[in-house]
mmCIF file of C-alpha atoms in Angstrom:
data_model
loop_
_atom_site.group_PDB
_atom_site.id
_atom_site.type_symbol
_atom_site.label_atom_id
_atom_site.label_comp_id
_atom_site.label_asym_id
_atom_site.label_seq_id
_atom_site.Cartn_x
_atom_site.Cartn_y
_atom_site.Cartn_z
ATOM 1 C CA MET A 16 13.315 5.989 30.890
ATOM 2 C CA ILE A 17 11.337 4.284 28.126
ATOM 3 C CA PRO A 18 10.935 0.669 29.260
ATOM 4 C CA GLY A 19 10.699 -0.778 25.737
ATOM 5 C CA GLY A 20 13.731 0.980 24.307
ATOM 6 C CA ILE A 21 14.088 1.950 20.658
ATOM 7 C CA VAL A 22 13.871 0.137 17.356
ATOM 8 C CA ILE A 23 16.442 0.963 14.682
ATOM 9 C CA THR A 24 15.362 0.458 11.070
ATOM 10 C CA GLY A 25 16.515 1.329 7.583
ATOM 11 C CA GLY A 26 19.595 0.442 5.614
ATOM 12 C CA SER A 27 21.976 2.064 8.095
ATOM 13 C CA SER A 28 20.693 -0.213 10.839
ATOM 14 C CA LEU A 29 22.601 -3.027 9.123
ATOM 15 C CA LEU A 30 25.963 -1.382 9.791
ATOM 16 C CA PRO A 31 28.036 -3.326 12.343
ATOM 17 C CA GLY A 32 27.697 -1.996 15.886
ATOM 18 C CA VAL A 33 24.864 0.483 15.228
ATOM 19 C CA SER A 34 22.605 -1.004 17.901
ATOM 20 C CA GLU A 35 25.371 -1.002 20.511
ATOM 21 C CA ILE A 36 26.368 2.593 19.718
ATOM 22 C CA ALA A 37 22.725 3.675 19.928
ATOM 23 C CA GLU A 38 22.417 2.048 23.360
ATOM 24 C CA GLN A 39 25.547 3.819 24.614
ATOM 25 C CA ILE A 40 24.565 7.248 23.297
ATOM 26 C CA LEU A 41 20.840 7.128 24.097
ATOM 27 C CA ARG A 42 21.154 5.028 27.263
ATOM 28 C CA LEU A 43 18.206 2.940 26.141
ATOM 29 C CA PRO A 44 17.901 -0.676 25.060
ATOM 30 C CA SER A 45 17.828 -0.952 21.272
ATOM 31 C CA ARG A 46 17.142 -3.592 18.683
ATOM 32 C CA LEU A 47 17.079 -3.963 14.924
ATOM 33 C CA GLY A 48 13.608 -3.761 13.388
ATOM 34 C CA SER A 49 12.513 -5.196 10.075
ATOM 35 C CA PRO A 50 9.199 -5.732 8.266
ATOM 36 C CA HIS A 51 7.339 -8.995 8.790
ATOM 37 C CA TYR A 52 5.849 -9.861 5.417
ATOM 38 C CA GLU A 53 4.858 -13.381 4.430
ATOM 39 C CA GLY A 54 4.464 -13.967 0.754
ATOM 40 C CA GLU A 55 6.179 -13.601 -2.564
ATOM 41 C CA LEU A 56 9.582 -11.850 -2.400
ATOM 42 C CA ALA A 57 9.499 -11.989 1.419
ATOM 43 C CA ASP A 58 13.275 -12.403 1.618
ATOM 44 C CA MET A 59 13.748 -9.067 -0.143
ATOM 45 C CA ILE A 60 10.809 -7.168 1.385
ATOM 46 C CA ASN A 61 11.716 -8.156 4.967
ATOM 47 C CA ASP A 62 15.118 -6.476 4.663
ATOM 48 C CA PRO A 63 15.367 -3.553 7.139
ATOM 49 C CA SER A 64 16.392 -1.317 4.226
ATOM 50 C CA TYR A 65 12.798 -1.411 3.028
ATOM 51 C CA SER A 66 11.097 -0.916 6.406
ATOM 52 C CA ALA A 67 9.888 2.637 5.691
ATOM 53 C CA ALA A 68 8.513 1.730 2.259
ATOM 54 C CA VAL A 69 6.820 -1.432 3.534
ATOM 55 C CA GLY A 70 5.350 0.479 6.473
ATOM 56 C CA LEU A 71 3.942 3.191 4.212
ATOM 57 C CA LEU A 72 2.456 0.612 1.845
ATOM 58 C CA SER A 73 0.962 -1.284 4.765
ATOM 59 C CA VAL A 74 -0.718 1.805 6.233
ATOM 60 C CA ALA A 75 -1.947 2.969 2.819
ATOM 61 C CA THR A 76 -3.362 -0.468 2.036
ATOM 62 C CA GLU A 77 -5.075 -0.689 5.412
ATOM 63 C CA ARG A 78 -6.641 2.742 5.011
ATOM 64 C CA TYR A 79 -7.700 1.941 1.458
ATOM 65 C CA SER A 80 -9.286 -1.374 2.414
ATOM 66 C CA ILE A 81 -11.289 -0.010 5.363
ATOM 67 C CA GLY A 82 -12.503 3.034 3.447
ATOM 68 C CA ARG A 83 -15.957 3.147 1.955
ATOM 69 C CA SER A 84 -16.930 3.969 -1.566
ATOM 70 C CA PHE A 85 -18.957 7.173 -1.698
ATOM 71 C CA LYS A 86 -21.178 5.774 -4.467
ATOM 72 C CA SER A 87 -22.014 2.309 -3.171
ATOM 73 C CA GLY A 88 -21.229 2.461 0.542
ATOM 74 C CA LYS A 89 -19.534 -0.938 0.247
ATOM 75 C CA ARG A 90 -16.291 -1.744 1.990
ATOM 76 C CA LYS A 91 -13.268 -1.928 -0.230
ATOM 77 C CA THR A 92 -11.360 -5.198 0.109
ATOM 78 C CA LYS A 93 -8.504 -4.889 -2.339
ATOM 79 C CA THR A 94 -5.619 -5.241 0.108
ATOM 80 C CA LYS A 95 -4.131 -8.309 -1.571
ATOM 81 C CA ASN A 96 -4.632 -6.771 -4.992
ATOM 82 C CA VAL A 97 -2.580 -3.701 -4.035
ATOM 83 C CA PHE A 98 0.289 -5.800 -2.675
ATOM 84 C CA THR A 99 0.152 -8.033 -5.753
ATOM 85 C CA LYS A 100 0.503 -5.000 -8.013
ATOM 86 C CA VAL A 101 3.457 -3.709 -5.987
ATOM 87 C CA ILE A 102 5.152 -7.112 -6.029
ATOM 88 C CA ASN A 103 4.666 -7.402 -9.793
ATOM 89 C CA TRP A 104 6.099 -3.918 -10.240
ATOM 90 C CA LEU A 105 9.127 -4.859 -8.121
ATOM 91 C CA LYS A 106 9.663 -8.005 -10.196
ATOM 92 C CA ASP A 107 9.582 -5.984 -13.409
ATOM 93 C CA PHE A 108 11.830 -3.301 -11.961
ATOM 94 C CA PHE A 109 14.520 -5.665 -10.669
#
């Protein structure tokens, strides 16, 4: 048995009783997971419906910021800039 259980994310995780049904079927403890973002639009971004998108952006930003430029060899530190662009795009979109 997995001691930590499972984490349920995504829009369907917000349906009533999903966690309890998952525990009964999988026989594992379960909980609702959501992103933990602090900043502009946090109330919208921290919704479990966006967990996959936020996770992908987080990993991409992390990989981008720790990568090195082939020309200069300097570390790239544009993590905040990437999130700012995404947030501005979301504002324009909605």
